[in-house]
XYZ file of C-alpha atoms in Angstrom:
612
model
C 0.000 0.000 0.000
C 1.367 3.431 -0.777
C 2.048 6.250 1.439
C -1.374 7.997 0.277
C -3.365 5.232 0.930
C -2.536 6.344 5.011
C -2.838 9.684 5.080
C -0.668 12.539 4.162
C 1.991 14.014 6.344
C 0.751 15.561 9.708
C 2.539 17.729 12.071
C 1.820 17.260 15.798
C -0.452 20.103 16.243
C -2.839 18.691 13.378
C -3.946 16.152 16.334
C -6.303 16.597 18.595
C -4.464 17.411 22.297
C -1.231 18.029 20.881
C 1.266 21.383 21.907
C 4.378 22.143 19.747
C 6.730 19.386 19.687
C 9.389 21.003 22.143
C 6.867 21.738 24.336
C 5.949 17.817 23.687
C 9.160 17.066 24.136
C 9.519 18.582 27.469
C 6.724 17.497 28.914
C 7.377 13.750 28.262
C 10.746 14.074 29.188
C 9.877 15.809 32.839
C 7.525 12.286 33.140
C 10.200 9.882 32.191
C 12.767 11.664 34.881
C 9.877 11.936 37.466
C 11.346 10.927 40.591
C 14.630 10.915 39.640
C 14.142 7.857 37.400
C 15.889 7.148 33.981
C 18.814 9.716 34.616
C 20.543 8.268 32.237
C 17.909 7.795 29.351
C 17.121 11.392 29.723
C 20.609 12.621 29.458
C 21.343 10.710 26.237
C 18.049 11.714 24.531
C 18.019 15.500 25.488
C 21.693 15.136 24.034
C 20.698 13.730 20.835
C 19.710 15.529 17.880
C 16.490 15.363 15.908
C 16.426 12.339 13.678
C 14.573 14.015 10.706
C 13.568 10.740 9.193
C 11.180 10.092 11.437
C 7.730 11.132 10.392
C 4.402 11.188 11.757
C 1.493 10.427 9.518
C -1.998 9.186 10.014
C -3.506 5.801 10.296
C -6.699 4.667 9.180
C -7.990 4.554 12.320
C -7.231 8.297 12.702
C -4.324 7.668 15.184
C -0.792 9.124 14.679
C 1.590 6.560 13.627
C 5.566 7.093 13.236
C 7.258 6.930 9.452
C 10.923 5.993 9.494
C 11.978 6.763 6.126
C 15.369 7.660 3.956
C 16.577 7.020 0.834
C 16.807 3.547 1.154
C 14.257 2.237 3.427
C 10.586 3.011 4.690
C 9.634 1.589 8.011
C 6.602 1.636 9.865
C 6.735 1.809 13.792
C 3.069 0.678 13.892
C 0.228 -0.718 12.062
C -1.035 1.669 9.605
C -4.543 0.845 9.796
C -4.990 0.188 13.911
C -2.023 0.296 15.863
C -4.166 0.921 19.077
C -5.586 -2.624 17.841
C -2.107 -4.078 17.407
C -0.732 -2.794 20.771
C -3.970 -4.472 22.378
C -2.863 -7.795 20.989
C 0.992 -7.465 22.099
C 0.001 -6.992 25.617
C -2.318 -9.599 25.341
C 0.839 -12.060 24.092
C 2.833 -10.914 27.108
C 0.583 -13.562 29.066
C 0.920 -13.364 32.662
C 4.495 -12.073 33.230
C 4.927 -9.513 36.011
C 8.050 -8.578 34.244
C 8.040 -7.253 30.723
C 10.750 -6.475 28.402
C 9.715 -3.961 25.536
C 12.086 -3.513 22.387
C 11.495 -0.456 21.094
C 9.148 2.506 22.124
C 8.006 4.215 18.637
C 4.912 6.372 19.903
C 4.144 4.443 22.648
C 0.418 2.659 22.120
C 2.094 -1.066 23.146
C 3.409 0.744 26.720
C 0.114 2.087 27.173
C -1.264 -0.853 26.918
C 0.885 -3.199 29.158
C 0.424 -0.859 31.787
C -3.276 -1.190 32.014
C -2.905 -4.591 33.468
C -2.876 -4.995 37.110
C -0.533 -7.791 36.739
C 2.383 -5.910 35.607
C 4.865 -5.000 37.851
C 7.966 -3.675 35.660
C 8.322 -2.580 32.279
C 12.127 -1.624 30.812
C 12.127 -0.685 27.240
C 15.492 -0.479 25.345
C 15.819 1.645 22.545
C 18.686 1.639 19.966
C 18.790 5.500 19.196
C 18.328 8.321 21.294
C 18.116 10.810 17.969
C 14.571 8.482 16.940
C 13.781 8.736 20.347
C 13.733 12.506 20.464
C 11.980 12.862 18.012
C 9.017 10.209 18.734
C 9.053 11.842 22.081
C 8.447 15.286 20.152
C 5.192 13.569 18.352
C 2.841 12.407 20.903
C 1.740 13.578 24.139
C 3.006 10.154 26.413
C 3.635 11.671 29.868
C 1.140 10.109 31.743
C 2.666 6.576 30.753
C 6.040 7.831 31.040
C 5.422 8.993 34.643
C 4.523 5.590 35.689
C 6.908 4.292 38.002
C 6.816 1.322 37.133
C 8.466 1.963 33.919
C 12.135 2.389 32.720
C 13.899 3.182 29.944
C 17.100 2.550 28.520
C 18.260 4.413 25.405
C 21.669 3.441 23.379
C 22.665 0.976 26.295
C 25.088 -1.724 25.253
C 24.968 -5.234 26.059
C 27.004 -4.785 29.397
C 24.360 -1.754 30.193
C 21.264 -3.708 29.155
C 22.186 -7.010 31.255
C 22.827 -4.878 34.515
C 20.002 -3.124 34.368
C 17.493 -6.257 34.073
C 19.486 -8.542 36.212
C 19.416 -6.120 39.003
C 15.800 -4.779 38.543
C 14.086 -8.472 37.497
C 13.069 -10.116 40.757
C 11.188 -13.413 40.164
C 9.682 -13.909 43.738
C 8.023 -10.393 43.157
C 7.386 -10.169 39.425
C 6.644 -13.383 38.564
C 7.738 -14.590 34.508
C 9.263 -12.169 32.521
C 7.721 -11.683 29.164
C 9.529 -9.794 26.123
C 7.215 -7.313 23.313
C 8.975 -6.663 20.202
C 8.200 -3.533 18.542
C 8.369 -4.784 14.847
C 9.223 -1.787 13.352
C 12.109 -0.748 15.763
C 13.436 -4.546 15.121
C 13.504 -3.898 11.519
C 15.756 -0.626 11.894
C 18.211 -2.513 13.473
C 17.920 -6.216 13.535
C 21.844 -6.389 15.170
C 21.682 -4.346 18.163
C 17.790 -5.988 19.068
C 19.432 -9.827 18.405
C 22.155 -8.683 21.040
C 20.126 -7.043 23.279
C 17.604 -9.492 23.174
C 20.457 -11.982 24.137
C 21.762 -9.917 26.649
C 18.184 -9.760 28.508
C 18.273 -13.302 28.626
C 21.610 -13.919 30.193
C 20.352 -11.473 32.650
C 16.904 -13.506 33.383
C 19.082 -16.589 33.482
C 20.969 -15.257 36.332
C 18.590 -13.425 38.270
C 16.641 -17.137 38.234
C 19.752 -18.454 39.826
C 19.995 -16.384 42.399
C 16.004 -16.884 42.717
C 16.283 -20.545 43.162
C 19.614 -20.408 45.859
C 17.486 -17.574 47.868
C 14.479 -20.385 47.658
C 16.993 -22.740 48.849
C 19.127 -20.865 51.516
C 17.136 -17.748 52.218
C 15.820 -18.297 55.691
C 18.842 -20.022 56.791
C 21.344 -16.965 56.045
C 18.619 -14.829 57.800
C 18.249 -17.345 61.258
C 22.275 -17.828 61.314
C 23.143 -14.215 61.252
C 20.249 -13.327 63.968
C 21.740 -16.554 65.590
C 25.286 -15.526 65.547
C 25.138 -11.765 66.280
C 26.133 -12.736 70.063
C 29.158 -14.539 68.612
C 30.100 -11.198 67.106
C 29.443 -9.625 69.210
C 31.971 -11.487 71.516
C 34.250 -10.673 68.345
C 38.135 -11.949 68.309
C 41.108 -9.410 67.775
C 41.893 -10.854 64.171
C 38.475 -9.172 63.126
C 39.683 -6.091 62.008
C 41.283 -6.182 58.377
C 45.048 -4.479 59.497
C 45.053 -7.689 62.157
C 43.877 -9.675 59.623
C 46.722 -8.951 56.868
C 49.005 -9.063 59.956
C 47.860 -12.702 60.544
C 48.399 -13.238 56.953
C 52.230 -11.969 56.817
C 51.470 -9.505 53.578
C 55.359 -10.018 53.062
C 55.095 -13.683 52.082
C 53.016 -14.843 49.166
C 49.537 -16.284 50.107
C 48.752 -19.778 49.191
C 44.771 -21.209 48.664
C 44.174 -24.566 48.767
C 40.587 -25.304 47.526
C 39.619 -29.023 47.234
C 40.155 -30.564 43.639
C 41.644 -34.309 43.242
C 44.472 -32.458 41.649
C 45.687 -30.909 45.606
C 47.190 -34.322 46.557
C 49.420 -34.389 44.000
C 50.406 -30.627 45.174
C 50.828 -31.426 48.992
C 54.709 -32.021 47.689
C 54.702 -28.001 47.320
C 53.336 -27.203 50.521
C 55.643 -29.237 52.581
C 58.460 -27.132 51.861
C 59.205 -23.988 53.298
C 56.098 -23.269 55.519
C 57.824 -20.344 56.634
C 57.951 -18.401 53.412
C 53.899 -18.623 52.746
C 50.592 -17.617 54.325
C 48.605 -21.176 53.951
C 44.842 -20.308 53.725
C 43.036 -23.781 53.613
C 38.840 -23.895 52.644
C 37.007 -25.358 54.847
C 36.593 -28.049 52.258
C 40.356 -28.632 52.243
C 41.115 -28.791 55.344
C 41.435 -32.196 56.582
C 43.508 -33.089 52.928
C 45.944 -30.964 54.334
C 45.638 -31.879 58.649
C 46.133 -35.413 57.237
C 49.027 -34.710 55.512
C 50.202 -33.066 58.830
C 49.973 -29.454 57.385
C 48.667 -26.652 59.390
C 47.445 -23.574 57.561
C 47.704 -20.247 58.854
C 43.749 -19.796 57.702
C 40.854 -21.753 57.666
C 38.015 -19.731 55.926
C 34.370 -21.183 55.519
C 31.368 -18.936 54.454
C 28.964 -21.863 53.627
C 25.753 -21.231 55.357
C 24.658 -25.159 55.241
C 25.526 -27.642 57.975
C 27.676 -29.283 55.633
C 30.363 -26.364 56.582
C 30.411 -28.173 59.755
C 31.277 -31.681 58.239
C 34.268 -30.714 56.934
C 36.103 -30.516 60.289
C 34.827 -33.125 61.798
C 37.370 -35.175 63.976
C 39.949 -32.525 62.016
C 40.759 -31.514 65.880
C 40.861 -27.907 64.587
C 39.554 -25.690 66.826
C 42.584 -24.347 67.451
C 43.199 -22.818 64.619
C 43.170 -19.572 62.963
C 39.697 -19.530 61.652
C 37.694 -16.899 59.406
C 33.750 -17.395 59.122
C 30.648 -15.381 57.765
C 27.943 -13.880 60.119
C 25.438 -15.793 58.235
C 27.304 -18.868 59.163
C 25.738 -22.055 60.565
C 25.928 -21.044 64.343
C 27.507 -24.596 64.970
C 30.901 -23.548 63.310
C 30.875 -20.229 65.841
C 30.795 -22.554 68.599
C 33.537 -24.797 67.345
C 35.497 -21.358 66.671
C 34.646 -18.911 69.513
C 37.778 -16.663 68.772
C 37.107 -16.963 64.743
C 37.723 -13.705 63.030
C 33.650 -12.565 61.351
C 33.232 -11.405 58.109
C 30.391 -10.057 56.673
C 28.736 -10.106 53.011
C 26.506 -7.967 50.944
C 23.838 -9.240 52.194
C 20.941 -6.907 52.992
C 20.674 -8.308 56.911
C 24.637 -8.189 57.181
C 24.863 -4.769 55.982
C 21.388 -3.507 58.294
C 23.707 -5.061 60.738
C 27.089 -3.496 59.850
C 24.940 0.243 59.423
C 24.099 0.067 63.004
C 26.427 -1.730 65.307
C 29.858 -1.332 63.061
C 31.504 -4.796 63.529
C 34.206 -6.967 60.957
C 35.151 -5.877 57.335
C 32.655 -6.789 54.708
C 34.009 -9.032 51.857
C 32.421 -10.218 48.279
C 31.217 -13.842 49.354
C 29.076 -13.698 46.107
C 30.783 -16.072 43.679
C 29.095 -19.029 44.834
C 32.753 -21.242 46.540
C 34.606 -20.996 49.338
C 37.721 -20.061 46.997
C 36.054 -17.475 45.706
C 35.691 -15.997 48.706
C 39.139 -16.997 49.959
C 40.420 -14.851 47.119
C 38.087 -12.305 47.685
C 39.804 -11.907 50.990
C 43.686 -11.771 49.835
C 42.656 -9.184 47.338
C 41.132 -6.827 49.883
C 43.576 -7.324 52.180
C 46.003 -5.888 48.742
C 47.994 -9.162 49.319
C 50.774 -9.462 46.408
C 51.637 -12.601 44.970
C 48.366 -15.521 44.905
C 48.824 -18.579 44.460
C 45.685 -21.251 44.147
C 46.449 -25.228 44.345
C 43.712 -28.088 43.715
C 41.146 -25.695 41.909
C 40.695 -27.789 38.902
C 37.272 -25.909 38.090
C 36.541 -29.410 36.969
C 36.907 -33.346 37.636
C 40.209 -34.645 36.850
C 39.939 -37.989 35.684
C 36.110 -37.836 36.184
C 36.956 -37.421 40.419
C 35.099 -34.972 42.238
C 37.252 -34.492 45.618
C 40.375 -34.479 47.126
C 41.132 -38.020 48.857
C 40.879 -37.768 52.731
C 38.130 -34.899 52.059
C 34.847 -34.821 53.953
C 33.035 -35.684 50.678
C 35.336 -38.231 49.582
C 35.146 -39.800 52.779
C 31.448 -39.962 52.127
C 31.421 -41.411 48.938
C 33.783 -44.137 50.135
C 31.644 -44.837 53.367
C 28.600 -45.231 50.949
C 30.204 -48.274 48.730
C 29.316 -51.687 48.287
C 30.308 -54.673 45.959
C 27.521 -53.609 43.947
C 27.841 -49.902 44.432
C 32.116 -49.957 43.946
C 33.394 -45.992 44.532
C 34.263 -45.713 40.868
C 30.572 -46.272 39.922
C 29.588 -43.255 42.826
C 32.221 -40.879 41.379
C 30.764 -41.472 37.817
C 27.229 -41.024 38.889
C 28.153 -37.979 40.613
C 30.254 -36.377 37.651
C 28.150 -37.475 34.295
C 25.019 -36.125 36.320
C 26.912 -32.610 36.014
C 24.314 -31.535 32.727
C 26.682 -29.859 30.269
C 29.635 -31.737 31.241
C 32.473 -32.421 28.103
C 36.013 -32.851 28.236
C 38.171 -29.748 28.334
C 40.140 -29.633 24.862
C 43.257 -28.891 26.836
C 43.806 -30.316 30.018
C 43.823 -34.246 29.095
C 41.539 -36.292 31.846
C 39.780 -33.154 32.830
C 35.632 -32.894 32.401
C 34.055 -29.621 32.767
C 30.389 -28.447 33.164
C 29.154 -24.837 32.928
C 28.979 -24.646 36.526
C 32.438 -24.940 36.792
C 33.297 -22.752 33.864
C 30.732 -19.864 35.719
C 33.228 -20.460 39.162
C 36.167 -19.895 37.034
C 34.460 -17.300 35.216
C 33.575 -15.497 38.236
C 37.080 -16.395 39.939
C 38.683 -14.366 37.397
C 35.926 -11.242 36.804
C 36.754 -10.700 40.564
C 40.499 -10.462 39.918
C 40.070 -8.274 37.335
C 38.035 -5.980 39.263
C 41.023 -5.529 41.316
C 43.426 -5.253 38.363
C 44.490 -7.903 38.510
C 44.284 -11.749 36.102
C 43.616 -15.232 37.101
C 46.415 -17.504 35.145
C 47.157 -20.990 35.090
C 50.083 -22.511 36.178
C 49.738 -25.866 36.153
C 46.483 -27.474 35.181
C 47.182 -30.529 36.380
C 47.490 -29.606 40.142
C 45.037 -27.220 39.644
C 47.784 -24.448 40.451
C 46.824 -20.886 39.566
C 48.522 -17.231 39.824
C 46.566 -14.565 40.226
C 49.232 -11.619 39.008
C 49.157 -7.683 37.522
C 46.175 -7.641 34.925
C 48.260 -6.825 31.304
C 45.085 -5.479 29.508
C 43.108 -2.501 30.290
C 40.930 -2.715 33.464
C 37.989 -4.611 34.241
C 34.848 -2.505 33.469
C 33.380 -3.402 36.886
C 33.825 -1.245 39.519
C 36.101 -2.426 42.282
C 34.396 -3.244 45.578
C 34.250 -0.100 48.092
C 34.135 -1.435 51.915
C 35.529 0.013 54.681
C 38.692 0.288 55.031
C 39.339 -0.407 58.312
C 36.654 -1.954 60.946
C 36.488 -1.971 64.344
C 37.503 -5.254 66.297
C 33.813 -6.382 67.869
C 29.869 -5.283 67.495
C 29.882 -2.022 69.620
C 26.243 -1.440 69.665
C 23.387 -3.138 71.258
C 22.729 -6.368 69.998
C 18.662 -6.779 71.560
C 18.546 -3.371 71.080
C 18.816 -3.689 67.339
C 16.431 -6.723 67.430
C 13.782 -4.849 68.917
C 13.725 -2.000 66.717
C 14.254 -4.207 63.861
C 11.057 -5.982 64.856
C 9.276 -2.711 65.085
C 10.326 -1.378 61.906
C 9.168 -5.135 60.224
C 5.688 -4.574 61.646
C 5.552 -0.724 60.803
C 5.470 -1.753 57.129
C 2.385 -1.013 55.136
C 1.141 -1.503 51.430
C -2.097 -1.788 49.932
C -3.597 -4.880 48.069
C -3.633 -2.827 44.889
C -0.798 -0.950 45.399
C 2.315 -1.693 42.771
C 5.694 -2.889 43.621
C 7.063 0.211 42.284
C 4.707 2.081 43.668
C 5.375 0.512 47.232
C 9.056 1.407 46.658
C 8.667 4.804 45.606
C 7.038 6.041 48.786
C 9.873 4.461 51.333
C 12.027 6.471 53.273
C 15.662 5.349 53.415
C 15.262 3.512 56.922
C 12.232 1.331 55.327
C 13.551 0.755 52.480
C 16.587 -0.913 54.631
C 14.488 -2.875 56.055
C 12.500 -4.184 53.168
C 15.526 -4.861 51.503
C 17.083 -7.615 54.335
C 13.611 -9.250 53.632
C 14.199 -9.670 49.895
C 16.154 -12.702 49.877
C 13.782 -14.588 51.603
C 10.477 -13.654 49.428
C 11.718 -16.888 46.592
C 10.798 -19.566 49.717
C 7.261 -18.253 49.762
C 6.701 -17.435 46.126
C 3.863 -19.335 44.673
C 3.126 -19.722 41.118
C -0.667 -18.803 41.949
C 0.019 -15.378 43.965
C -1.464 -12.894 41.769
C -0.122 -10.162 43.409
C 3.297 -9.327 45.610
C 2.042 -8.448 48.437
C 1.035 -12.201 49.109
C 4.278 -12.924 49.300
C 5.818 -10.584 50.916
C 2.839 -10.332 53.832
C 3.957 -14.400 54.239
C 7.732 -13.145 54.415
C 6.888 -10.711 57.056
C 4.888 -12.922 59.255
C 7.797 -15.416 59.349
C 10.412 -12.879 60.031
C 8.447 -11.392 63.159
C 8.004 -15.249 64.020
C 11.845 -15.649 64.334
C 12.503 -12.208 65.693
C 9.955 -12.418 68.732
C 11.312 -16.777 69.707
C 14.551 -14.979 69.980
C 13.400 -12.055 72.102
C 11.101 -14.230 74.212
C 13.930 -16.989 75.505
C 16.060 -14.027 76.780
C 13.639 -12.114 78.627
C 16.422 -10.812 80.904
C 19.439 -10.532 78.104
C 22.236 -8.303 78.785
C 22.149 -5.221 76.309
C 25.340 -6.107 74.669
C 24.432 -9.696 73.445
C 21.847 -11.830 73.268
C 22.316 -14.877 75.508
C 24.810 -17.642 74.674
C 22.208 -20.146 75.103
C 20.311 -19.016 71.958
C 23.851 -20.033 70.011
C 23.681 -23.252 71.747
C 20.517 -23.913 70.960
C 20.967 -23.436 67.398
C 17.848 -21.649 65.980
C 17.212 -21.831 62.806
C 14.601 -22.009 60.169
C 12.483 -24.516 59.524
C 12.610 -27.023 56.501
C 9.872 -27.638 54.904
C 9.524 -29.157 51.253
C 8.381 -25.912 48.506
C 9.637 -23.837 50.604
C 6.454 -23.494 53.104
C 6.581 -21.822 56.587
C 5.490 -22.468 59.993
């Protein structure tokens, strides 16, 4: 159909409603930064120039639709017969997701439309040029959509940009599925950029549904341990400070991580020698490898909130030693330690903690292995030379442990004639999905779960300039040394520099006004996430935030709204809070009362994820 067939060329003030298109312009762009939202959008667009091949014409509905033509191409952002129609059915395909990502915005009839529904909690649009953008933005009046906070927009983001923004924003216990709406038109202007976007919104979903399902998993546990264990920091230990701990560590000598691999008994030759000119730190995991080769590290770190932590030193006769654990911690490893050195993570509760009582240095415990967070800890302590032995990021020689592990020790408990070890190990290895054999390492599988340890291993060297370089494969011996290319895009952590030795606040003090501030939060049944957000202060929005991770255990597929789940999430949280304030009716201010530690609170189990 030709151009005339839709109408002729309009300008803006030919439709009914419409101002001047700076005046246009303005106004939608005062929406879309409402509330200090899409900074960055806004600053890119109001940057841009005009794109003057954008045109605005008339459909045969009556509605404006946008033209994109040149000498080469003519595009249509819409339908040219009913694109309020056509939006109508787009929303309609987004099903039920709480979560919607939009490619493209053209005039804006699709955005209208998703935000009519109830359901949706979050819309981000991406947009490939800010220039189109201006002008589109210039065309139609779209402030009242643009001003709903529950939108964002993204204009010329790349990949890196694009994946941030939806990993950090997408959360599945509140929003539900995520959906994607394709603006046709916008697709066909630049097919490229859309493909990778489009790819980089799903790497982003992929991970934010990992963390989902580990928050499902470990969520309340992380929450009871560090209520649990806030006396045991409150105790604190003069290593807890990070000057003592570098001290500890002899910054002078290079630092030495042993992590678990098959490949570390074919290293323990190394670590014989010389224990005087290295800083041993052993994971919890490694520990008894090296106790029963009659090697005592200088560190024993563990950060695992699970029981399991505790396995690993069974009978190890350990207690003795240096030891470094997280808050979140199961309380049963505090006891074992009582002069351990406390660490804290990023984790909403830790940081509540760390904002109100000061207490240990915060390190990134985020990469999913104690060795990542073992080399986490040598890099903010600005240790020099690194040196990792038995992380094979794999199975050598389809093994999964160390012999004289914990979990070796368990899969060699477990055989039979008819179950022979061999047969465990393979079971245990070829039910790794994705698992091949590395092309360069002979004898060594790998799955993508190891390649995403490694992957992250190294990201968090490079965030700290420096590189994660192998040594020797085969005995799983890295170097982590001077990064030679430029910088890692990623900001390096910022923590405190220095922290003081101990809590220094009041420990059922905090508990009780945590407690209040729990039950002092209010939302309405219809209200929207963003919404909700939006009208925190700072202090609630604290608050909500150490609640987050434990929304996945109490997601349900049937909640139709988020306030289901996070009403369930409350009622637990105020559940654990007042059994810990009730058994220590006559506490001392400055810790709650050893025999909650002993007693070992902490959440119940139930299958789904169901509550008490």
């Amino acid at each position: 159909m030709s151009r005339q067939d839709t109408g002729g060329q309009l300008p803006p003030s030919d439709h009914p409603g419409s101002v001047p298109s700076e005046l246009l312009l303005r106004r939608n762009l005062e929406a879309l930064a409402a509330g200090g939202r899409n900074r960055a959008a806004v600053q890119r667009i109001e940057a841009a120039p005009y794109d003057r091949s954008v045109q605005l014409l008339s459909s045969r509905s009556g509605l404006p639709v946008a033209l994109v033509a040149d000498a080469e191409r003519e595009v249509w952002l819409h339908s040219r017969y009913d694109p309020l129609r056509e939006s109508e059915r787009a929303a309609a395909g987004a099903g039920f997701g709480g979560y919607v990502c939009v490619f493209g915005l053209g005039l804006g009839y699709h955005l209208e439309a998703l935000l009519q529904s109830r359901r949706v909690e979050a819309v981000t649009v991406m947009v490939e040029s800010a220039s189109r953008t201006r002008s589109l933005l210039a065309m139609r009046d779209l402030s009242d959509t643009l001003g709903d906070t529950r939108l964002t927009v993204l204009a010329e983001p790349d990949a890196s940009e694009t994946n941030i923004a939806v990993r950090d924003s997408y959360l599945p216990a509140i929003h539900g599925a995520m959906e994607t709406v394709v603006l046709q038109g916008a697709r066909r202007l630049s097919p490229g950029w859309y493909a990778a976007a489009a790819e980089s919104v799903r790497s982003a979903a992929e991970h934010a549904l990992a963390e989902y399902h580990t928050q499902r998993r470990l969520g309340r546990r992380w929450y009871m341990n560090t209520l649990v264990n806030l006396a045991a920091g409150a105790r604190g230990a003069a290593t807890q400070s990070r000057s003592a701990l570098r001290t500890l560590l002899h910054p002078e000598r290079p630092a030495v991580i042993t992590a678990a691999g098959p490949s570390l008994r074919r290293a323990l030759p190394r670590l014989v020698k010389q224990p005087e000119t290295r800083s041993l730190i052993a994971t919890d995991s490694s520990l008894p490898v090296l106790l029963a080769a009659e090697i005592t590290p200088d560190l024993v770190i563990s950060i695992d909130c699970q029981q399991a932590s505790y396995h690993h030193l069974l009978g190890s006769g350990s207690r003795d030693l240096p030891a470094l654990l997280d808050l979140a911690g199961p309380p049963v490893m505090h006891r074992r330690f009582p002069t351990a050195a406390v660490v804290t993570s990023a984790h909403p509760l830790s940081r509540y903690v760390r904002a109100r009582l000061g207490g240990p240095p915060e390190i990134d415990l985020a990469g999913g292995t104690v060795t990542y967070a073992a080399v986490a800890l040598t890099l903010e302590l600005e240790l020099d030379e690194i040196e990792l032995l038995g992380a094979d990021f794999g199975y050598p020689s389809r093994v999964p442990y160390c012999v004289d592990s914990y979990l070796d020790h368990h899969f060699r408990t477990g055989a039979t004639r008819i179950d022979p070890l061999e047969q465990r190990h393979l079971e245990f290895v070829f039910g790794e999905p994705g698992l091949e054999p590395d092309a360069r390492v002979p004898e060594l599988y790998r799955s993508p779960r190891m390649l995403r340890y490694q992957t992250a291993t190294a990201g968090l060297a490079r965030r700290y300039g420096r590189e994660l370089v192998p040594l020797e494969p085969e005995l799983g011996r890295w170097t982590i040394r001077a990064a030679s290319g430029p910088p890692s895009r990623s900001p390096k952590p910022q923590h405190d520099r220095e922290s003081g030795p101990a809590f220094s606040g009041s420990v059922r003090n905090l508990l009780r006004d945590y407690h209040a501030s729990i039950a002092a939060l209010r939302w309405s049944a219809d209200e929207s996430y963003a919404a909700y957000l939006a009208g925190l202060s700072y202090a609630q929005r604290e608050v909500w935030n150490t609640l987050l991770p434990l929304l996945p255990a109490f997601y349900r597929e049937d909640c139709t709204h988020w306030t289901q789940t996070a009403g369930q999430a409350c009622r637990w949280a105020l559940t654990r809070l007042n059994r810990i304030l009730e058994r220590n009716p006559s506490v001392s201010d400055d810790r709650i009362a050893a025999d909650d530690i002993k007693a070992g609170i902490v959440p119940d189990e139930l299958p789904g994820g169901g509550s008490t």
